[in-house]
Protein backbone atom coordinates (compact mmCIF):
# COMPACT_ATOMS: atom_id res chain seq x y z
CA UNK A 1 -0.04 -0.18 -0.02
CA UNK A 2 1.09 3.49 -0.72
CA UNK A 3 0.98 6.12 1.77
CA UNK A 4 -1.73 8.15 0.18
CA UNK A 5 -4.81 8.91 1.85
CA UNK A 6 -6.88 7.45 -0.89
CA UNK A 7 -6.19 3.86 -2.35
CA UNK A 8 -5.47 4.26 -5.85
CA UNK A 9 -6.81 1.35 -7.94
CA UNK A 10 -6.65 0.42 -11.77
CA UNK A 11 -8.91 -1.46 -13.98
CA UNK A 12 -7.80 -4.20 -16.38
CA UNK A 13 -10.60 -4.99 -18.89
CA UNK A 14 -13.13 -2.76 -20.78
CA UNK A 15 -15.91 -5.44 -21.55
CA UNK A 16 -19.67 -5.58 -20.64
CA UNK A 17 -19.23 -5.47 -16.91
CA UNK A 18 -16.44 -2.82 -16.75
CA UNK A 19 -19.00 0.13 -16.42
CA UNK A 20 -20.41 -1.42 -13.07
CA UNK A 21 -17.00 -1.12 -11.72
CA UNK A 22 -16.39 2.40 -12.88
CA UNK A 23 -19.71 3.44 -11.36
CA UNK A 24 -18.77 1.62 -8.23
CA UNK A 25 -15.31 3.39 -7.88
CA UNK A 26 -16.94 6.66 -8.51
CA UNK A 27 -19.53 6.34 -5.86
CA UNK A 28 -16.50 5.39 -3.38
CA UNK A 29 -14.65 8.66 -4.14
CA UNK A 30 -13.80 9.21 -0.60
CA UNK A 31 -12.06 6.02 -0.26
CA UNK A 32 -10.56 5.39 -3.73
CA UNK A 33 -9.16 6.98 -6.76
CA UNK A 34 -9.18 5.45 -10.32
CA UNK A 35 -5.78 5.64 -11.67
CA UNK A 36 -6.37 4.28 -14.98
CA UNK A 37 -7.79 1.84 -17.63
CA UNK A 38 -5.90 -0.97 -19.41
CA UNK A 39 -7.71 -2.66 -22.16
CA UNK A 40 -7.05 -4.96 -25.09
CA UNK A 41 -9.52 -2.92 -27.46
CA UNK A 42 -8.07 0.56 -27.94
CA UNK A 43 -11.48 2.10 -28.75
CA UNK A 44 -13.55 0.24 -25.93
CA UNK A 45 -10.82 1.33 -23.43
CA UNK A 46 -10.91 4.89 -24.69
CA UNK A 47 -14.59 5.09 -24.39
CA UNK A 48 -14.49 3.49 -20.80
CA UNK A 49 -11.83 6.11 -19.71
CA UNK A 50 -13.98 8.75 -21.13
CA UNK A 51 -16.76 7.70 -19.16
CA UNK A 52 -14.88 7.00 -16.06
CA UNK A 53 -13.60 10.73 -16.29
CA UNK A 54 -17.29 11.94 -16.44
CA UNK A 55 -18.30 9.73 -13.65
CA UNK A 56 -15.36 10.28 -11.31
CA UNK A 57 -15.21 14.07 -11.90
CA UNK A 58 -11.32 13.99 -12.63
CA UNK A 59 -9.15 12.86 -15.55
CA UNK A 60 -9.17 9.05 -15.99
CA UNK A 61 -6.62 7.93 -18.63
CA UNK A 62 -5.30 4.94 -20.37
CA UNK A 63 -2.62 2.74 -19.20
CA UNK A 64 -0.23 1.82 -21.86
CA UNK A 65 0.62 -1.78 -20.86
CA UNK A 66 0.80 -4.37 -18.00
CA UNK A 67 4.53 -3.49 -17.43
CA UNK A 68 3.64 0.13 -16.81
CA UNK A 69 0.87 -0.68 -14.58
CA UNK A 70 3.08 -2.94 -12.56
CA UNK A 71 5.90 -0.39 -12.23
CA UNK A 72 3.55 2.29 -10.98
CA UNK A 73 4.17 2.26 -7.06
CA UNK A 74 1.21 4.61 -6.53
CA UNK A 75 -1.36 1.99 -7.74
CA UNK A 76 -2.15 0.07 -4.76
CA UNK A 77 -4.29 -2.69 -6.27
CA UNK A 78 -5.96 -3.71 -9.59
CA UNK A 79 -9.54 -4.84 -10.44
CA UNK A 80 -9.15 -7.54 -13.23
CA UNK A 81 -12.18 -8.06 -15.50
CA UNK A 82 -10.69 -9.95 -18.46
CA UNK A 83 -11.97 -13.24 -19.86
CA UNK A 84 -10.97 -16.21 -17.82
CA UNK A 85 -8.34 -17.34 -20.63
CA UNK A 86 -6.54 -14.00 -20.19
CA UNK A 87 -5.94 -14.21 -16.52
CA UNK A 88 -2.63 -16.23 -15.84
CA UNK A 89 -0.05 -13.84 -17.33
CA UNK A 90 -1.78 -10.61 -15.70
CA UNK A 91 -2.25 -12.19 -12.18
CA UNK A 92 1.41 -13.47 -12.38
CA UNK A 93 2.60 -10.16 -13.21
CA UNK A 94 0.67 -8.25 -10.58
CA UNK A 95 1.42 -10.65 -7.97
CA UNK A 96 5.24 -10.26 -8.68
CA UNK A 97 4.82 -6.60 -8.46
CA UNK A 98 3.11 -6.91 -4.97
CA UNK A 99 -0.33 -5.65 -6.25
CA UNK A 100 -3.38 -7.37 -4.63
CA UNK A 101 -5.98 -8.25 -7.12
CA UNK A 102 -9.88 -8.11 -7.00
CA UNK A 103 -10.79 -10.62 -9.84
CA UNK A 104 -14.16 -10.87 -11.60
CA UNK A 105 -15.66 -14.41 -11.55
CA UNK A 106 -14.67 -16.99 -12.46
CA UNK A 107 -11.07 -17.15 -11.33
CA UNK A 108 -10.08 -19.25 -14.27
CA UNK A 109 -11.66 -21.84 -16.46
CA UNK A 110 -11.14 -24.89 -14.31
CA UNK A 111 -10.56 -25.97 -10.64
CA UNK A 112 -6.96 -26.76 -11.71
CA UNK A 113 -6.17 -23.45 -13.31
CA UNK A 114 -8.02 -21.61 -10.55
CA UNK A 115 -6.03 -23.08 -7.89
CA UNK A 116 -2.81 -22.23 -9.80
CA UNK A 117 -3.80 -18.46 -9.59
CA UNK A 118 -4.69 -18.69 -6.04
CA UNK A 119 -1.39 -20.38 -5.17
CA UNK A 120 0.40 -17.59 -7.13
CA UNK A 121 -1.03 -14.87 -5.10
CA UNK A 122 -0.65 -16.65 -1.81
CA UNK A 123 3.09 -17.35 -2.56
CA UNK A 124 3.56 -13.82 -3.48
CA UNK A 125 1.81 -12.55 -0.46
CA UNK A 126 -0.73 -10.54 -2.22
CA UNK A 127 -4.37 -10.52 -1.45
CA UNK A 128 -6.88 -12.12 -4.03
CA UNK A 129 -10.53 -11.31 -3.74
CA UNK A 130 -13.30 -12.46 -6.00
CA UNK A 131 -16.41 -10.43 -7.34
CA UNK A 132 -19.23 -12.69 -6.07
CA UNK A 133 -21.57 -9.62 -5.38
CA UNK A 134 -24.49 -11.75 -4.43
CA UNK A 135 -22.87 -12.28 -1.00
CA UNK A 136 -23.22 -8.83 0.14
CA UNK A 137 -26.94 -8.13 -0.58
CA UNK A 138 -28.69 -7.10 2.43
CA UNK A 139 -30.90 -10.16 2.19
CA UNK A 140 -28.15 -12.45 1.81
CA UNK A 141 -26.26 -11.15 4.88
CA UNK A 142 -29.66 -11.37 6.95
CA UNK A 143 -30.01 -15.11 5.97
CA UNK A 144 -26.48 -15.63 6.68
CA UNK A 145 -26.85 -14.33 10.25
CA UNK A 146 -29.85 -16.28 10.89
CA UNK A 147 -28.18 -19.60 9.84
CA UNK A 148 -25.13 -18.76 12.03
CA UNK A 149 -27.14 -18.17 15.25
CA UNK A 150 -29.16 -21.34 14.72
CA UNK A 151 -32.57 -19.65 14.59
CA UNK A 152 -33.55 -21.86 11.53
CA UNK A 153 -32.79 -24.94 12.83
CA UNK A 154 -31.22 -27.95 10.69
CA UNK A 155 -31.11 -27.89 6.87
CA UNK A 156 -32.81 -30.62 5.16
CA UNK A 157 -33.38 -29.64 1.58
CA UNK A 158 -32.02 -27.12 -0.84
CA UNK A 159 -33.46 -25.87 -4.11
CA UNK A 160 -31.39 -23.61 -6.43
CA UNK A 161 -33.04 -22.37 -9.73
CA UNK A 162 -31.43 -20.12 -12.37
CA UNK A 163 -34.06 -19.51 -14.86
CA UNK A 164 -32.20 -17.33 -17.13
CA UNK A 165 -32.44 -16.25 -20.95
CA UNK A 166 -29.98 -15.09 -23.51
CA UNK A 167 -30.65 -14.19 -27.10
CA UNK A 168 -28.32 -16.06 -29.61
CA UNK A 169 -26.58 -12.85 -30.37
CA UNK A 170 -25.20 -13.17 -27.00
CA UNK A 171 -23.34 -16.22 -27.88
CA UNK A 172 -22.48 -15.07 -31.39
CA UNK A 173 -19.68 -12.74 -29.98
CA UNK A 174 -16.62 -14.72 -30.57
CA UNK A 175 -15.34 -16.87 -27.59
CA UNK A 176 -18.58 -16.56 -25.53
CA UNK A 177 -19.90 -19.91 -24.31
CA UNK A 178 -16.77 -21.80 -25.44
CA UNK A 179 -14.35 -24.03 -23.21
CA UNK A 180 -11.25 -22.09 -24.73
CA UNK A 181 -12.13 -18.68 -23.51
CA UNK A 182 -14.85 -19.00 -20.82
CA UNK A 183 -14.38 -22.51 -19.66
CA UNK A 184 -17.95 -23.57 -20.24
CA UNK A 185 -21.40 -22.04 -20.39
CA UNK A 186 -24.27 -21.28 -18.06
CA UNK A 187 -22.54 -22.89 -14.90
CA UNK A 188 -19.44 -21.07 -14.89
CA UNK A 189 -20.53 -17.82 -16.56
CA UNK A 190 -23.88 -17.29 -15.03
CA UNK A 191 -24.95 -19.89 -12.37
CA UNK A 192 -21.56 -19.43 -10.41
CA UNK A 193 -22.97 -16.62 -8.64
CA UNK A 194 -25.81 -18.33 -7.25
CA UNK A 195 -23.96 -21.47 -6.50
CA UNK A 196 -21.32 -19.52 -4.55
CA UNK A 197 -23.95 -17.89 -2.62
CA UNK A 198 -25.61 -21.28 -1.99
CA UNK A 199 -22.31 -22.68 -0.70
CA UNK A 200 -21.70 -19.72 1.53
CA UNK A 201 -25.14 -20.55 3.37
CA UNK A 202 -25.15 -24.35 3.13
CA UNK A 203 -21.69 -25.57 3.29
CA UNK A 204 -20.06 -27.75 0.67
CA UNK A 205 -21.50 -30.32 -1.70
CA UNK A 206 -20.36 -33.79 -1.18
CA UNK A 207 -21.75 -35.62 -4.22
CA UNK A 208 -23.55 -34.58 -7.56
CA UNK A 209 -25.34 -36.58 -10.13
CA UNK A 210 -26.04 -34.21 -13.04
CA UNK A 211 -27.05 -33.64 -16.69
CA UNK A 212 -25.46 -30.81 -18.70
CA UNK A 213 -26.42 -30.17 -22.21
CA UNK A 214 -26.77 -27.67 -25.14
CA UNK A 215 -30.49 -27.05 -25.86
CA UNK A 216 -32.09 -26.69 -29.15
CA UNK A 217 -32.49 -22.75 -28.59
CA UNK A 218 -28.76 -21.97 -28.78
CA UNK A 219 -25.98 -22.61 -31.13
CA UNK A 220 -22.95 -22.90 -28.73
CA UNK A 221 -20.16 -25.15 -27.93
CA UNK A 222 -20.94 -25.42 -24.10
CA UNK A 223 -23.96 -26.24 -21.94
CA UNK A 224 -27.03 -23.80 -21.82
CA UNK A 225 -28.98 -26.11 -19.53
CA UNK A 226 -28.07 -28.17 -16.40
CA UNK A 227 -30.08 -30.13 -13.88
CA UNK A 228 -28.23 -31.83 -10.64
CA UNK A 229 -29.01 -33.56 -7.76
CA UNK A 230 -26.96 -32.58 -4.82
CA UNK A 231 -25.82 -34.21 -1.56
CA UNK A 232 -24.51 -31.85 0.85
CA UNK A 233 -21.48 -32.81 3.40
CA UNK A 234 -23.92 -31.63 6.43
CA UNK A 235 -26.40 -34.52 5.20
CA UNK A 236 -29.04 -32.16 3.43
CA UNK A 237 -30.12 -33.08 -0.10
CA UNK A 238 -30.90 -30.71 -2.86
CA UNK A 239 -31.45 -29.81 -6.55
CA UNK A 240 -30.20 -27.38 -9.12
CA UNK A 241 -31.74 -26.27 -12.45
CA UNK A 242 -29.62 -23.79 -14.19
CA UNK A 243 -30.51 -22.27 -17.86
CA UNK A 244 -29.74 -19.47 -20.17
CA UNK A 245 -32.53 -21.05 -22.43
CA UNK A 246 -35.41 -20.35 -20.36
CA UNK A 247 -37.38 -17.64 -22.23
CA UNK A 248 -38.18 -14.74 -21.13
CA UNK A 249 -35.84 -15.28 -18.07
CA UNK A 250 -36.57 -14.82 -14.53
CA UNK A 251 -34.58 -14.15 -11.41
CA UNK A 252 -32.51 -16.85 -9.71
CA UNK A 253 -33.78 -18.41 -6.39
CA UNK A 254 -32.41 -20.31 -3.47
CA UNK A 255 -34.88 -22.09 -1.12
CA UNK A 256 -33.46 -23.50 2.08
CA UNK A 257 -35.79 -26.00 4.02
CA UNK A 258 -34.89 -25.83 7.75
CA UNK A 259 -36.54 -27.44 10.55
CA UNK A 260 -38.40 -24.14 11.83
CA UNK A 261 -38.58 -22.26 8.34
CA UNK A 262 -38.06 -22.20 4.60
CA UNK A 263 -35.89 -19.38 3.64
CA UNK A 264 -36.00 -18.24 -0.10
CA UNK A 265 -33.67 -15.62 -1.66
CA UNK A 266 -34.83 -14.25 -4.99
CA UNK A 267 -34.36 -10.80 -6.68
CA UNK A 268 -32.74 -9.38 -3.51
CA UNK A 269 -35.45 -10.35 -1.32
CA UNK A 270 -35.38 -12.81 1.56
CA UNK A 271 -38.76 -14.46 2.55
CA UNK A 272 -39.12 -16.45 5.60
CA UNK A 273 -41.86 -19.05 5.74
CA UNK A 274 -41.98 -20.26 9.56
CA UNK A 275 -43.65 -23.62 10.25
CA UNK A 276 -45.70 -21.94 12.77
CA UNK A 277 -47.52 -19.85 10.18
CA UNK A 278 -45.44 -16.52 10.34
CA UNK A 279 -44.10 -15.04 7.09
CA UNK A 280 -41.54 -12.30 7.10
CA UNK A 281 -40.01 -10.36 4.09
CA UNK A 282 -36.61 -8.62 3.98
CA UNK A 283 -34.87 -6.72 1.44
CA UNK A 284 -36.02 -4.92 -1.71
CA UNK A 285 -36.55 -6.34 -5.19
CA UNK A 286 -33.80 -5.72 -7.77
CA UNK A 287 -33.04 -6.69 -11.34
CA UNK A 288 -30.59 -9.49 -11.72
CA UNK A 289 -29.87 -9.75 -15.48
CA UNK A 290 -31.79 -12.82 -15.95
CA UNK A 291 -33.38 -11.71 -19.21
CA UNK A 292 -32.24 -10.59 -22.54
CA UNK A 293 -30.30 -7.64 -21.11
CA UNK A 294 -27.44 -9.20 -19.01
CA UNK A 295 -26.50 -5.82 -17.57
CA UNK A 296 -29.91 -5.09 -16.11
CA UNK A 297 -28.98 -4.91 -12.45
CA UNK A 298 -27.90 -2.32 -10.11
CA UNK A 299 -24.23 -1.66 -9.71
CA UNK A 300 -24.74 -1.19 -5.97
CA UNK A 301 -23.66 -4.87 -5.08
CA UNK A 302 -20.15 -4.23 -7.01
CA UNK A 303 -19.81 -1.17 -5.08
CA UNK A 304 -20.10 -2.88 -1.79
CA UNK A 305 -17.86 -5.85 -2.75
CA UNK A 306 -15.21 -3.29 -3.89
CA UNK A 307 -15.61 -1.32 -0.68
CA UNK A 308 -14.97 -4.47 1.35
CA UNK A 309 -12.01 -5.08 -0.71
CA UNK A 310 -10.61 -1.57 -0.14
CA UNK A 311 -11.38 -1.78 3.72
CA UNK A 312 -9.76 -5.16 3.87
CA UNK A 313 -6.60 -3.73 2.21
CA UNK A 314 -6.73 -0.96 4.72
CA UNK A 315 -6.86 -3.25 7.76
CA UNK A 316 -4.67 -6.02 6.23
CA UNK A 317 -7.56 -8.40 6.49
CA UNK A 318 -9.26 -10.96 4.10
CA UNK A 319 -12.01 -9.88 1.84
CA UNK A 320 -15.52 -10.96 2.13
CA UNK A 321 -14.83 -13.54 -0.55
CA UNK A 322 -10.98 -14.58 -0.98
CA UNK A 323 -9.50 -16.43 -3.84
CA UNK A 324 -9.43 -19.61 -1.83
CA UNK A 325 -12.99 -19.55 -0.67
CA UNK A 326 -13.91 -19.23 -4.28
CA UNK A 327 -12.24 -22.46 -5.25
CA UNK A 328 -15.07 -24.06 -3.63
CA UNK A 329 -17.56 -23.20 -6.43
CA UNK A 330 -15.17 -24.21 -8.92
CA UNK A 331 -14.85 -27.55 -7.53
CA UNK A 332 -18.62 -28.04 -7.77
CA UNK A 333 -18.92 -26.89 -11.22
CA UNK A 334 -16.09 -29.31 -12.24
CA UNK A 335 -18.00 -32.13 -10.46
CA UNK A 336 -21.30 -31.22 -12.12
CA UNK A 337 -19.67 -31.35 -15.70
CA UNK A 338 -17.82 -34.59 -14.89
CA UNK A 339 -20.85 -36.24 -13.60
CA UNK A 340 -22.76 -35.38 -16.79
CA UNK A 341 -19.92 -36.52 -19.01
CA UNK A 342 -19.37 -39.71 -17.02
CA UNK A 343 -23.13 -40.34 -16.41
CA UNK A 344 -22.63 -41.20 -12.77
CA UNK A 345 -22.61 -39.68 -9.51
CA UNK A 346 -19.28 -37.80 -8.77
CA UNK A 347 -17.75 -36.76 -5.26
CA UNK A 348 -16.66 -33.02 -5.01
CA UNK A 349 -13.03 -32.57 -4.52
CA UNK A 350 -13.45 -29.90 -1.98
CA UNK A 351 -10.39 -27.68 -1.69
CA UNK A 352 -8.88 -26.75 1.79
CA UNK A 353 -10.15 -23.26 2.90
CA UNK A 354 -6.52 -22.38 4.13
CA UNK A 355 -3.12 -23.35 3.20
């Protein structure tokens, strides 16, 4: 960390989600200063820098290359938004330069590749955080607190549903929905958020039996529809349905059936149906990007993840989602795909939470 009053952060990547990060850093102007933008596409990067200048109220320029960014000692940490296949070189260089990293999901295209990135950062002694913004929703935090204090009783059944829709033009972009660039389809690109949130509330999945396929509604390499049975390490059983072929698309949901209550998270709202007849609702409805417009969601959750990371840097503490914690969802996704390919139940290879 530099000795400046504000933390200086750079952004690498100027794709679809980059504006949410720019708006978030602008909102956090008392804590953060945006040092610059680095992107592969000069026109897209320049447009983002211009937008950032307007949003932040001060000049935000382009960073010429990764080497220059790494050598800039005034940059405290970096938000990396590139496609998964472009991560390894960037992370290695940043870690070697001693710069902590907040990484858009997924970490990489597979559990093995993601583990390599986590270990690279740990070996260099830099913090790696992952943008799983669903964890910082108010409703998600409320449910996590209720589970932690035992108010709901024991967990018996888990139901996770991601009924999203994407137009074919979404997958017509080169590389999207391919194994080479993205590492897969709906699981690693869309449902990963819901699965990460689920695991943070339920604990790890022990075993899966799944089917993953490409429906008749998309021309793409990887899966756009998945169904899976889940057996959790704590003894609960559950199910997953994840799709980007479910027109017109709807909000994802997680229903957790406890002894005393069924807790359902959907669209940023927590509904508690107590078995004694009471019903409580917490949170506020918000878009989640489940329809044809993948950016139809508030940037406020990204802002809260970024703010948490900045505070963790200031306190020399772990962020709300560390790189190692994020390996849990990668292990589950790998197991789901393996189960579908092998046409049998597969045990999830659960990574250690600490080294």
